[in-house]
């Protein structure tokens, strides 16, 4: 009951902040600006004037390999002002920001962050590409955002924010990141404690599942870039975390649903398949260290459908014989999938308040709280069942002893009666 109330209050707090964030910072940009884009650009920076730009509705390009240019034309009012341009991208850290020098008719690179990769010139070291624009009174200027993708997912849709809106945006992201990672850390300690007491194997896989999730989100939140690691190294770490996440999730699922008992042949196949595929992709990743990342972004997403199919198959095998375990497993998983779907849909259509990534993280927190609660509950149910069986066994043993004693007494009485009968017969003779 405590965990349920905690989840309920957490959701209320989360959606309150999201609603406030949608209403806060409502001041509009006091300037006129417009975006245009050019996809699959072949020209270099020196030939920027030959690029043909067009209006667009959305720059969510999926798995994209090539150059994308975004042009920003802006005219300022009567005062010196600054504002921010940010993109939706979180996986691609290859962004360059240029300002047009109208006198020399060339592009000048604007770079503020010096501790990042050489191809990235964002203003602040934040997961979303961000660029600060300072405008003189009555200034008209053109800026160009250039990104190159090697086949990873690209969502470069830009938007303009006032400095107060951007400050609110990054502060909310930072606060919720600390809350999110802090909750995972607390739940991780709880499960380590439970594992230490109960010595159940299911906690081993579940703990590794939580650790891998923690590392993935730390990478996606951009914290590793502050340690000086380059983009390629962080990508490799994230992909290793993903494989640990997949292996621990599937093994946790099979242990939770007792697949080794219900479907032992499928359980053996599952372990062998995971070892072969995950070790094979890891070997490919490190043998082709410099070129594998661009292909793995697509390949790992294709494999995600395979992992979902294996989870669904495991669920089907346990549907008849492990109904209680299945119910406990599906409730947290459904919450995670629901919030993830909401986040992905909102990322495309911007229908809900707050950032789409908030909903995915909310689903993750609810999933971990649910699994932590239901693992403990399932173990208690099984322990109670075991205790009841032991009591029945003890009771049966007692009844068996009493019955055997009665039977032994009856046998002795029968033997005594037979002796008496023999004595009587002798007496008659």
PDB file of N, CA and C in Angstrom, residues 218-318:
ATOM      1  N   UNK A 218      21.882   7.915 -18.220  1.00  0.00           N
ATOM      2  CA  UNK A 218      22.984   8.844 -17.977  1.00  0.00           C
ATOM      3  C   UNK A 218      23.643   9.240 -19.297  1.00  0.00           C
ATOM      4  N   UNK A 219      23.793   8.275 -20.205  1.00  0.00           N
ATOM      5  CA  UNK A 219      24.345   8.584 -21.517  1.00  0.00           C
ATOM      6  C   UNK A 219      23.432   9.473 -22.337  1.00  0.00           C
ATOM      7  N   UNK A 220      22.134   9.166 -22.334  1.00  0.00           N
ATOM      8  CA  UNK A 220      21.184   9.959 -23.117  1.00  0.00           C
ATOM      9  C   UNK A 220      21.004  11.361 -22.549  1.00  0.00           C
ATOM     10  N   UNK A 221      21.211  11.527 -21.243  1.00  0.00           N
ATOM     11  CA  UNK A 221      21.085  12.842 -20.628  1.00  0.00           C
ATOM     12  C   UNK A 221      22.325  13.705 -20.840  1.00  0.00           C
ATOM     13  N   UNK A 222      23.383  13.138 -21.406  1.00  0.00           N
ATOM     14  CA  UNK A 222      24.563  13.925 -21.746  1.00  0.00           C
ATOM     15  C   UNK A 222      25.561  14.121 -20.623  1.00  0.00           C
ATOM     16  N   UNK A 223      25.404  13.387 -19.507  1.00  0.00           N
ATOM     17  CA  UNK A 223      26.310  13.599 -18.380  1.00  0.00           C
ATOM     18  C   UNK A 223      27.728  13.108 -18.668  1.00  0.00           C
ATOM     19  N   UNK A 224      27.861  12.081 -19.514  1.00  0.00           N
ATOM     20  CA  UNK A 224      29.192  11.565 -19.798  1.00  0.00           C
ATOM     21  C   UNK A 224      30.037  12.533 -20.617  1.00  0.00           C
ATOM     22  N   UNK A 225      29.380  13.436 -21.355  1.00  0.00           N
ATOM     23  CA  UNK A 225      30.146  14.405 -22.135  1.00  0.00           C
ATOM     24  C   UNK A 225      30.904  15.366 -21.235  1.00  0.00           C
ATOM     25  N   UNK A 226      30.380  15.577 -20.034  1.00  0.00           N
ATOM     26  CA  UNK A 226      31.059  16.469 -19.099  1.00  0.00           C
ATOM     27  C   UNK A 226      32.329  15.849 -18.532  1.00  0.00           C
ATOM     28  N   UNK A 227      32.473  14.534 -18.689  1.00  0.00           N
ATOM     29  CA  UNK A 227      33.685  13.859 -18.212  1.00  0.00           C
ATOM     30  C   UNK A 227      34.808  13.888 -19.247  1.00  0.00           C
ATOM     31  N   UNK A 228      34.531  14.439 -20.426  1.00  0.00           N
ATOM     32  CA  UNK A 228      35.566  14.542 -21.455  1.00  0.00           C
ATOM     33  C   UNK A 228      35.567  13.422 -22.465  1.00  0.00           C
ATOM     34  N   UNK A 229      34.662  12.445 -22.336  1.00  0.00           N
ATOM     35  CA  UNK A 229      34.597  11.353 -23.305  1.00  0.00           C
ATOM     36  C   UNK A 229      34.027  11.870 -24.618  1.00  0.00           C
ATOM     37  N   UNK A 230      34.549  11.351 -25.741  1.00  0.00           N
ATOM     38  CA  UNK A 230      34.047  11.802 -27.034  1.00  0.00           C
ATOM     39  C   UNK A 230      32.768  11.055 -27.405  1.00  0.00           C
ATOM     40  N   UNK A 231      32.169  11.511 -28.494  1.00  0.00           N
ATOM     41  CA  UNK A 231      30.872  10.997 -28.923  1.00  0.00           C
ATOM     42  C   UNK A 231      30.925   9.503 -29.218  1.00  0.00           C
ATOM     43  N   UNK A 232      31.944   9.052 -29.903  1.00  0.00           N
ATOM     44  CA  UNK A 232      32.056   7.647 -30.304  1.00  0.00           C
ATOM     45  C   UNK A 232      32.180   6.729 -29.090  1.00  0.00           C
ATOM     46  N   UNK A 233      33.011   7.117 -28.124  1.00  0.00           N
ATOM     47  CA  UNK A 233      33.198   6.296 -26.927  1.00  0.00           C
ATOM     48  C   UNK A 233      31.894   6.164 -26.142  1.00  0.00           C
ATOM     49  N   UNK A 234      31.162   7.272 -26.012  1.00  0.00           N
ATOM     50  CA  UNK A 234      29.897   7.237 -25.284  1.00  0.00           C
ATOM     51  C   UNK A 234      28.886   6.363 -26.014  1.00  0.00           C
ATOM     52  N   UNK A 235      28.874   6.425 -27.354  1.00  0.00           N
ATOM     53  CA  UNK A 235      27.988   5.543 -28.122  1.00  0.00           C
ATOM     54  C   UNK A 235      28.298   4.074 -27.841  1.00  0.00           C
ATOM     55  N   UNK A 236      29.578   3.725 -27.792  1.00  0.00           N
ATOM     56  CA  UNK A 236      29.963   2.337 -27.507  1.00  0.00           C
ATOM     57  C   UNK A 236      29.504   1.923 -26.111  1.00  0.00           C
ATOM     58  N   UNK A 237      29.650   2.811 -25.124  1.00  0.00           N
ATOM     59  CA  UNK A 237      29.211   2.493 -23.758  1.00  0.00           C
ATOM     60  C   UNK A 237      27.704   2.283 -23.721  1.00  0.00           C
ATOM     61  N   UNK A 238      26.952   3.139 -24.426  1.00  0.00           N
ATOM     62  CA  UNK A 238      25.495   3.018 -24.440  1.00  0.00           C
ATOM     63  C   UNK A 238      25.074   1.697 -25.067  1.00  0.00           C
ATOM     64  N   UNK A 239      25.734   1.282 -26.149  1.00  0.00           N
ATOM     65  CA  UNK A 239      25.356   0.024 -26.798  1.00  0.00           C
ATOM     66  C   UNK A 239      25.681  -1.181 -25.914  1.00  0.00           C
ATOM     67  N   UNK A 240      26.775  -1.126 -25.165  1.00  0.00           N
ATOM     68  CA  UNK A 240      27.066  -2.207 -24.210  1.00  0.00           C
ATOM     69  C   UNK A 240      25.986  -2.247 -23.131  1.00  0.00           C
ATOM     70  N   UNK A 241      25.579  -1.064 -22.657  1.00  0.00           N
ATOM     71  CA  UNK A 241      24.521  -0.998 -21.654  1.00  0.00           C
ATOM     72  C   UNK A 241      23.213  -1.565 -22.197  1.00  0.00           C
ATOM     73  N   UNK A 242      22.924  -1.301 -23.459  1.00  0.00           N
ATOM     74  CA  UNK A 242      21.697  -1.819 -24.073  1.00  0.00           C
ATOM     75  C   UNK A 242      21.706  -3.342 -24.081  1.00  0.00           C
ATOM     76  N   UNK A 243      22.863  -3.943 -24.386  1.00  0.00           N
ATOM     77  CA  UNK A 243      22.923  -5.413 -24.440  1.00  0.00           C
ATOM     78  C   UNK A 243      22.783  -6.025 -23.056  1.00  0.00           C
ATOM     79  N   UNK A 244      23.408  -5.416 -22.064  1.00  0.00           N
ATOM     80  CA  UNK A 244      23.221  -5.890 -20.688  1.00  0.00           C
ATOM     81  C   UNK A 244      21.759  -5.738 -20.289  1.00  0.00           C
ATOM     82  N   UNK A 245      21.158  -4.637 -20.704  1.00  0.00           N
ATOM     83  CA  UNK A 245      19.742  -4.381 -20.428  1.00  0.00           C
ATOM     84  C   UNK A 245      18.858  -5.456 -21.053  1.00  0.00           C
ATOM     85  N   UNK A 246      19.113  -5.800 -22.314  1.00  0.00           N
ATOM     86  CA  UNK A 246      18.310  -6.816 -23.008  1.00  0.00           C
ATOM     87  C   UNK A 246      18.470  -8.176 -22.347  1.00  0.00           C
ATOM     88  N   UNK A 247      19.713  -8.583 -22.089  1.00  0.00           N
ATOM     89  CA  UNK A 247      19.961  -9.900 -21.497  1.00  0.00           C
ATOM     90  C   UNK A 247      19.324 -10.008 -20.115  1.00  0.00           C
ATOM     91  N   UNK A 248      19.534  -8.995 -19.271  1.00  0.00           N
ATOM     92  CA  UNK A 248      18.993  -9.050 -17.907  1.00  0.00           C
ATOM     93  C   UNK A 248      17.466  -8.979 -17.917  1.00  0.00           C
ATOM     94  N   UNK A 249      16.875  -8.205 -18.847  1.00  0.00           N
ATOM     95  CA  UNK A 249      15.418  -8.117 -18.911  1.00  0.00           C
ATOM     96  C   UNK A 249      14.800  -9.461 -19.299  1.00  0.00           C
ATOM     97  N   UNK A 250      15.341 -10.108 -20.321  1.00  0.00           N
ATOM     98  CA  UNK A 250      14.775 -11.379 -20.771  1.00  0.00           C
ATOM     99  C   UNK A 250      14.996 -12.484 -19.738  1.00  0.00           C
ATOM    100  N   UNK A 251      16.162 -12.507 -19.105  1.00  0.00           N
ATOM    101  CA  UNK A 251      16.404 -13.510 -18.069  1.00  0.00           C
ATOM    102  C   UNK A 251      15.553 -13.234 -16.826  1.00  0.00           C
ATOM    103  N   UNK A 252      15.378 -11.951 -16.507  1.00  0.00           N
ATOM    104  CA  UNK A 252      14.487 -11.598 -15.402  1.00  0.00           C
ATOM    105  C   UNK A 252      13.054 -12.033 -15.701  1.00  0.00           C
ATOM    106  N   UNK A 253      12.609 -11.789 -16.945  1.00  0.00           N
ATOM    107  CA  UNK A 253      11.259 -12.181 -17.343  1.00  0.00           C
ATOM    108  C   UNK A 253      11.059 -13.684 -17.229  1.00  0.00           C
ATOM    109  N   UNK A 254      12.024 -14.456 -17.738  1.00  0.00           N
ATOM    110  CA  UNK A 254      11.905 -15.913 -17.692  1.00  0.00           C
ATOM    111  C   UNK A 254      11.942 -16.440 -16.260  1.00  0.00           C
ATOM    112  N   UNK A 255      12.709 -15.790 -15.379  1.00  0.00           N
ATOM    113  CA  UNK A 255      12.736 -16.214 -13.981  1.00  0.00           C
ATOM    114  C   UNK A 255      11.458 -15.811 -13.256  1.00  0.00           C
ATOM    115  N   UNK A 256      10.951 -14.630 -13.558  1.00  0.00           N
ATOM    116  CA  UNK A 256       9.712 -14.170 -12.929  1.00  0.00           C
ATOM    117  C   UNK A 256       8.556 -15.093 -13.288  1.00  0.00           C
ATOM    118  N   UNK A 257       8.499 -15.507 -14.564  1.00  0.00           N
ATOM    119  CA  UNK A 257       7.405 -16.352 -15.044  1.00  0.00           C
ATOM    120  C   UNK A 257       7.728 -17.838 -14.979  1.00  0.00           C
ATOM    121  N   UNK A 258       8.920 -18.176 -14.454  1.00  0.00           N
ATOM    122  CA  UNK A 258       9.344 -19.566 -14.265  1.00  0.00           C
ATOM    123  C   UNK A 258       9.289 -20.351 -15.579  1.00  0.00           C
ATOM    124  N   UNK A 259       9.884 -19.758 -16.607  1.00  0.00           N
ATOM    125  CA  UNK A 259       9.891 -20.398 -17.926  1.00  0.00           C
ATOM    126  C   UNK A 259      10.702 -21.687 -17.918  1.00  0.00           C
ATOM    127  N   UNK A 260      11.723 -21.763 -17.083  1.00  0.00           N
ATOM    128  CA  UNK A 260      12.540 -22.980 -17.023  1.00  0.00           C
ATOM    129  C   UNK A 260      11.731 -24.177 -16.546  1.00  0.00           C
ATOM    130  N   UNK A 261      10.648 -23.935 -15.800  1.00  0.00           N
ATOM    131  CA  UNK A 261       9.769 -25.012 -15.338  1.00  0.00           C
ATOM    132  C   UNK A 261       8.638 -25.256 -16.328  1.00  0.00           C
ATOM    133  N   UNK A 262       8.051 -24.159 -16.812  1.00  0.00           N
ATOM    134  CA  UNK A 262       6.888 -24.265 -17.704  1.00  0.00           C
ATOM    135  C   UNK A 262       7.283 -24.744 -19.091  1.00  0.00           C
ATOM    136  N   UNK A 263       8.385 -24.172 -19.632  1.00  0.00           N
ATOM    137  CA  UNK A 263       8.832 -24.516 -20.997  1.00  0.00           C
ATOM    138  C   UNK A 263      10.353 -24.647 -21.004  1.00  0.00           C
ATOM    139  N   UNK A 264      10.899 -25.735 -20.488  1.00  0.00           N
ATOM    140  CA  UNK A 264      12.359 -25.875 -20.367  1.00  0.00           C
ATOM    141  C   UNK A 264      13.094 -25.830 -21.703  1.00  0.00           C
ATOM    142  N   UNK A 265      12.509 -26.382 -22.763  1.00  0.00           N
ATOM    143  CA  UNK A 265      13.168 -26.358 -24.069  1.00  0.00           C
ATOM    144  C   UNK A 265      13.289 -24.935 -24.596  1.00  0.00           C
ATOM    145  N   UNK A 266      12.201 -24.169 -24.473  1.00  0.00           N
ATOM    146  CA  UNK A 266      12.254 -22.772 -24.919  1.00  0.00           C
ATOM    147  C   UNK A 266      13.234 -21.973 -24.078  1.00  0.00           C
ATOM    148  N   UNK A 267      13.318 -22.249 -22.792  1.00  0.00           N
ATOM    149  CA  UNK A 267      14.243 -21.547 -21.913  1.00  0.00           C
ATOM    150  C   UNK A 267      15.698 -21.794 -22.344  1.00  0.00           C
ATOM    151  N   UNK A 268      16.027 -23.038 -22.705  1.00  0.00           N
ATOM    152  CA  UNK A 268      17.377 -23.332 -23.194  1.00  0.00           C
ATOM    153  C   UNK A 268      17.656 -22.605 -24.511  1.00  0.00           C
ATOM    154  N   UNK A 269      16.653 -22.612 -25.402  1.00  0.00           N
ATOM    155  CA  UNK A 269      16.801 -21.894 -26.673  1.00  0.00           C
ATOM    156  C   UNK A 269      17.016 -20.403 -26.434  1.00  0.00           C
ATOM    157  N   UNK A 270      16.260 -19.824 -25.498  1.00  0.00           N
ATOM    158  CA  UNK A 270      16.356 -18.399 -25.201  1.00  0.00           C
ATOM    159  C   UNK A 270      17.762 -18.032 -24.739  1.00  0.00           C
ATOM    160  N   UNK A 271      18.332 -18.816 -23.837  1.00  0.00           N
ATOM    161  CA  UNK A 271      19.672 -18.517 -23.341  1.00  0.00           C
ATOM    162  C   UNK A 271      20.708 -18.620 -24.448  1.00  0.00           C
ATOM    163  N   UNK A 272      20.631 -19.665 -25.253  1.00  0.00           N
ATOM    164  CA  UNK A 272      21.594 -19.825 -26.335  1.00  0.00           C
ATOM    165  C   UNK A 272      21.467 -18.707 -27.361  1.00  0.00           C
ATOM    166  N   UNK A 273      20.236 -18.347 -27.704  1.00  0.00           N
ATOM    167  CA  UNK A 273      20.007 -17.287 -28.693  1.00  0.00           C
ATOM    168  C   UNK A 273      20.559 -15.958 -28.191  1.00  0.00           C
ATOM    169  N   UNK A 274      20.319 -15.645 -26.928  1.00  0.00           N
ATOM    170  CA  UNK A 274      20.822 -14.398 -26.370  1.00  0.00           C
ATOM    171  C   UNK A 274      22.344 -14.361 -26.372  1.00  0.00           C
ATOM    172  N   UNK A 275      22.960 -15.457 -25.980  1.00  0.00           N
ATOM    173  CA  UNK A 275      24.421 -15.496 -25.932  1.00  0.00           C
ATOM    174  C   UNK A 275      25.020 -15.324 -27.323  1.00  0.00           C
ATOM    175  N   UNK A 276      24.452 -16.012 -28.307  1.00  0.00           N
ATOM    176  CA  UNK A 276      24.988 -15.944 -29.671  1.00  0.00           C
ATOM    177  C   UNK A 276      24.811 -14.552 -30.266  1.00  0.00           C
ATOM    178  N   UNK A 277      23.591 -14.009 -30.189  1.00  0.00           N
ATOM    179  CA  UNK A 277      23.307 -12.719 -30.831  1.00  0.00           C
ATOM    180  C   UNK A 277      24.030 -11.580 -30.119  1.00  0.00           C
ATOM    181  N   UNK A 278      23.942 -11.525 -28.798  1.00  0.00           N
ATOM    182  CA  UNK A 278      24.535 -10.413 -28.062  1.00  0.00           C
ATOM    183  C   UNK A 278      26.062 -10.434 -28.121  1.00  0.00           C
ATOM    184  N   UNK A 279      26.649 -11.617 -28.000  1.00  0.00           N
ATOM    185  CA  UNK A 279      28.108 -11.696 -28.107  1.00  0.00           C
ATOM    186  C   UNK A 279      28.565 -11.410 -29.531  1.00  0.00           C
ATOM    187  N   UNK A 280      27.781 -11.839 -30.522  1.00  0.00           N
ATOM    188  CA  UNK A 280      28.136 -11.579 -31.920  1.00  0.00           C
ATOM    189  C   UNK A 280      28.119 -10.095 -32.248  1.00  0.00           C
ATOM    190  N   UNK A 281      27.075  -9.382 -31.821  1.00  0.00           N
ATOM    191  CA  UNK A 281      27.013  -7.943 -32.075  1.00  0.00           C
ATOM    192  C   UNK A 281      28.099  -7.187 -31.305  1.00  0.00           C
ATOM    193  N   UNK A 282      28.445  -7.677 -30.115  1.00  0.00           N
ATOM    194  CA  UNK A 282      29.505  -7.029 -29.345  1.00  0.00           C
ATOM    195  C   UNK A 282      30.861  -7.214 -30.028  1.00  0.00           C
ATOM    196  N   UNK A 283      31.121  -8.419 -30.539  1.00  0.00           N
ATOM    197  CA  UNK A 283      32.372  -8.642 -31.274  1.00  0.00           C
ATOM    198  C   UNK A 283      32.439  -7.761 -32.516  1.00  0.00           C
ATOM    199  N   UNK A 284      31.328  -7.671 -33.242  1.00  0.00           N
ATOM    200  CA  UNK A 284      31.297  -6.813 -34.424  1.00  0.00           C
ATOM    201  C   UNK A 284      31.556  -5.354 -34.035  1.00  0.00           C
ATOM    202  N   UNK A 285      30.968  -4.929 -32.917  1.00  0.00           N
ATOM    203  CA  UNK A 285      31.135  -3.553 -32.481  1.00  0.00           C
ATOM    204  C   UNK A 285      32.594  -3.200 -32.230  1.00  0.00           C
ATOM    205  N   UNK A 286      33.358  -4.113 -31.612  1.00  0.00           N
ATOM    206  CA  UNK A 286      34.741  -3.789 -31.253  1.00  0.00           C
ATOM    207  C   UNK A 286      35.743  -4.140 -32.347  1.00  0.00           C
ATOM    208  N   UNK A 287      35.429  -5.122 -33.189  1.00  0.00           N
ATOM    209  CA  UNK A 287      36.323  -5.406 -34.317  1.00  0.00           C
ATOM    210  C   UNK A 287      36.313  -4.241 -35.304  1.00  0.00           C
ATOM    211  N   UNK A 288      35.114  -3.696 -35.553  1.00  0.00           N
ATOM    212  CA  UNK A 288      34.968  -2.531 -36.442  1.00  0.00           C
ATOM    213  C   UNK A 288      34.626  -1.311 -35.581  1.00  0.00           C
ATOM    214  N   UNK A 289      35.534  -0.977 -34.690  1.00  0.00           N
ATOM    215  CA  UNK A 289      35.270   0.023 -33.656  1.00  0.00           C
ATOM    216  C   UNK A 289      34.885   1.376 -34.242  1.00  0.00           C
ATOM    217  N   UNK A 290      35.536   1.797 -35.309  1.00  0.00           N
ATOM    218  CA  UNK A 290      35.336   3.142 -35.841  1.00  0.00           C
ATOM    219  C   UNK A 290      34.121   3.258 -36.757  1.00  0.00           C
ATOM    220  N   UNK A 291      33.694   2.154 -37.340  1.00  0.00           N
ATOM    221  CA  UNK A 291      32.601   2.227 -38.330  1.00  0.00           C
ATOM    222  C   UNK A 291      31.325   1.509 -37.882  1.00  0.00           C
ATOM    223  N   UNK A 292      31.365   0.768 -36.786  1.00  0.00           N
ATOM    224  CA  UNK A 292      30.220  -0.082 -36.419  1.00  0.00           C
ATOM    225  C   UNK A 292      29.047   0.707 -35.851  1.00  0.00           C
ATOM    226  N   UNK A 293      29.320   1.852 -35.212  1.00  0.00           N
ATOM    227  CA  UNK A 293      28.265   2.594 -34.526  1.00  0.00           C
ATOM    228  C   UNK A 293      27.161   3.015 -35.487  1.00  0.00           C
ATOM    229  N   UNK A 294      27.539   3.495 -36.663  1.00  0.00           N
ATOM    230  CA  UNK A 294      26.534   3.970 -37.619  1.00  0.00           C
ATOM    231  C   UNK A 294      25.582   2.862 -38.034  1.00  0.00           C
ATOM    232  N   UNK A 295      26.077   1.610 -38.149  1.00  0.00           N
ATOM    233  CA  UNK A 295      25.224   0.489 -38.524  1.00  0.00           C
ATOM    234  C   UNK A 295      24.431  -0.052 -37.327  1.00  0.00           C
ATOM    235  N   UNK A 296      25.016   0.044 -36.146  1.00  0.00           N
ATOM    236  CA  UNK A 296      24.349  -0.507 -34.964  1.00  0.00           C
ATOM    237  C   UNK A 296      23.103   0.289 -34.589  1.00  0.00           C
ATOM    238  N   UNK A 297      23.056   1.571 -34.902  1.00  0.00           N
ATOM    239  CA  UNK A 297      21.864   2.363 -34.605  1.00  0.00           C
ATOM    240  C   UNK A 297      20.639   1.775 -35.302  1.00  0.00           C
ATOM    241  N   UNK A 298      20.826   1.316 -36.519  1.00  0.00           N
ATOM    242  CA  UNK A 298      19.717   0.698 -37.241  1.00  0.00           C
ATOM    243  C   UNK A 298      19.514  -0.748 -36.804  1.00  0.00           C
ATOM    244  N   UNK A 299      20.607  -1.507 -36.680  1.00  0.00           N
ATOM    245  CA  UNK A 299      20.514  -2.928 -36.381  1.00  0.00           C
ATOM    246  C   UNK A 299      19.909  -3.176 -35.002  1.00  0.00           C
ATOM    247  N   UNK A 300      20.290  -2.364 -34.012  1.00  0.00           N
ATOM    248  CA  UNK A 300      19.750  -2.546 -32.664  1.00  0.00           C
ATOM    249  C   UNK A 300      18.260  -2.244 -32.618  1.00  0.00           C
ATOM    250  N   UNK A 301      17.811  -1.287 -33.426  1.00  0.00           N
ATOM    251  CA  UNK A 301      16.373  -1.011 -33.477  1.00  0.00           C
ATOM    252  C   UNK A 301      15.609  -2.150 -34.134  1.00  0.00           C
ATOM    253  N   UNK A 302      16.209  -2.789 -35.131  1.00  0.00           N
ATOM    254  CA  UNK A 302      15.580  -3.965 -35.739  1.00  0.00           C
ATOM    255  C   UNK A 302      15.504  -5.096 -34.717  1.00  0.00           C
ATOM    256  N   UNK A 303      16.593  -5.279 -33.959  1.00  0.00           N
ATOM    257  CA  UNK A 303      16.611  -6.329 -32.938  1.00  0.00           C
ATOM    258  C   UNK A 303      15.584  -6.092 -31.841  1.00  0.00           C
ATOM    259  N   UNK A 304      15.198  -4.829 -31.617  1.00  0.00           N
ATOM    260  CA  UNK A 304      14.214  -4.548 -30.565  1.00  0.00           C
ATOM    261  C   UNK A 304      12.896  -5.276 -30.820  1.00  0.00           C
ATOM    262  N   UNK A 305      12.531  -5.455 -32.095  1.00  0.00           N
ATOM    263  CA  UNK A 305      11.327  -6.219 -32.412  1.00  0.00           C
ATOM    264  C   UNK A 305      11.519  -7.706 -32.077  1.00  0.00           C
ATOM    265  N   UNK A 306      12.744  -8.197 -32.235  1.00  0.00           N
ATOM    266  CA  UNK A 306      13.042  -9.587 -31.870  1.00  0.00           C
ATOM    267  C   UNK A 306      12.901  -9.769 -30.358  1.00  0.00           C
ATOM    268  N   UNK A 307      13.425  -8.794 -29.584  1.00  0.00           N
ATOM    269  CA  UNK A 307      13.329  -8.905 -28.119  1.00  0.00           C
ATOM    270  C   UNK A 307      11.878  -8.852 -27.671  1.00  0.00           C
ATOM    271  N   UNK A 308      11.079  -7.987 -28.300  1.00  0.00           N
ATOM    272  CA  UNK A 308       9.653  -7.930 -27.959  1.00  0.00           C
ATOM    273  C   UNK A 308       8.952  -9.247 -28.280  1.00  0.00           C
ATOM    274  N   UNK A 309       9.334  -9.875 -29.402  1.00  0.00           N
ATOM    275  CA  UNK A 309       8.746 -11.165 -29.775  1.00  0.00           C
ATOM    276  C   UNK A 309       9.114 -12.247 -28.761  1.00  0.00           C
ATOM    277  N   UNK A 310      10.356 -12.231 -28.276  1.00  0.00           N
ATOM    278  CA  UNK A 310      10.778 -13.220 -27.276  1.00  0.00           C
ATOM    279  C   UNK A 310      10.050 -13.011 -25.955  1.00  0.00           C
ATOM    280  N   UNK A 311       9.862 -11.757 -25.557  1.00  0.00           N
ATOM    281  CA  UNK A 311       9.099 -11.480 -24.331  1.00  0.00           C
ATOM    282  C   UNK A 311       7.659 -11.961 -24.483  1.00  0.00           C
ATOM    283  N   UNK A 312       7.058 -11.676 -25.656  1.00  0.00           N
ATOM    284  CA  UNK A 312       5.679 -12.114 -25.893  1.00  0.00           C
ATOM    285  C   UNK A 312       5.564 -13.634 -25.880  1.00  0.00           C
ATOM    286  N   UNK A 313       6.558 -14.325 -26.451  1.00  0.00           N
ATOM    287  CA  UNK A 313       6.551 -15.791 -26.453  1.00  0.00           C
ATOM    288  C   UNK A 313       6.678 -16.333 -25.029  1.00  0.00           C
ATOM    289  N   UNK A 314       7.550 -15.724 -24.239  1.00  0.00           N
ATOM    290  CA  UNK A 314       7.700 -16.136 -22.839  1.00  0.00           C
ATOM    291  C   UNK A 314       6.395 -15.955 -22.078  1.00  0.00           C
ATOM    292  N   UNK A 315       5.712 -14.845 -22.335  1.00  0.00           N
ATOM    293  CA  UNK A 315       4.425 -14.583 -21.688  1.00  0.00           C
ATOM    294  C   UNK A 315       3.396 -15.635 -22.086  1.00  0.00           C
ATOM    295  N   UNK A 316       3.360 -15.994 -23.368  1.00  0.00           N
ATOM    296  CA  UNK A 316       2.386 -16.981 -23.844  1.00  0.00           C
ATOM    297  C   UNK A 316       2.617 -18.349 -23.214  1.00  0.00           C
ATOM    298  N   UNK A 317       3.879 -18.749 -23.055  1.00  0.00           N
ATOM    299  CA  UNK A 317       4.171 -20.040 -22.436  1.00  0.00           C
ATOM    300  C   UNK A 317       3.700 -20.089 -20.983  1.00  0.00           C
ATOM    301  N   UNK A 318       3.663 -18.933 -20.329  1.00  0.00           N
ATOM    302  CA  UNK A 318       3.296 -18.904 -18.907  1.00  0.00           C
ATOM    303  C   UNK A 318       1.840 -18.537 -18.677  1.00  0.00           C
TER     304      UNK A 318
END
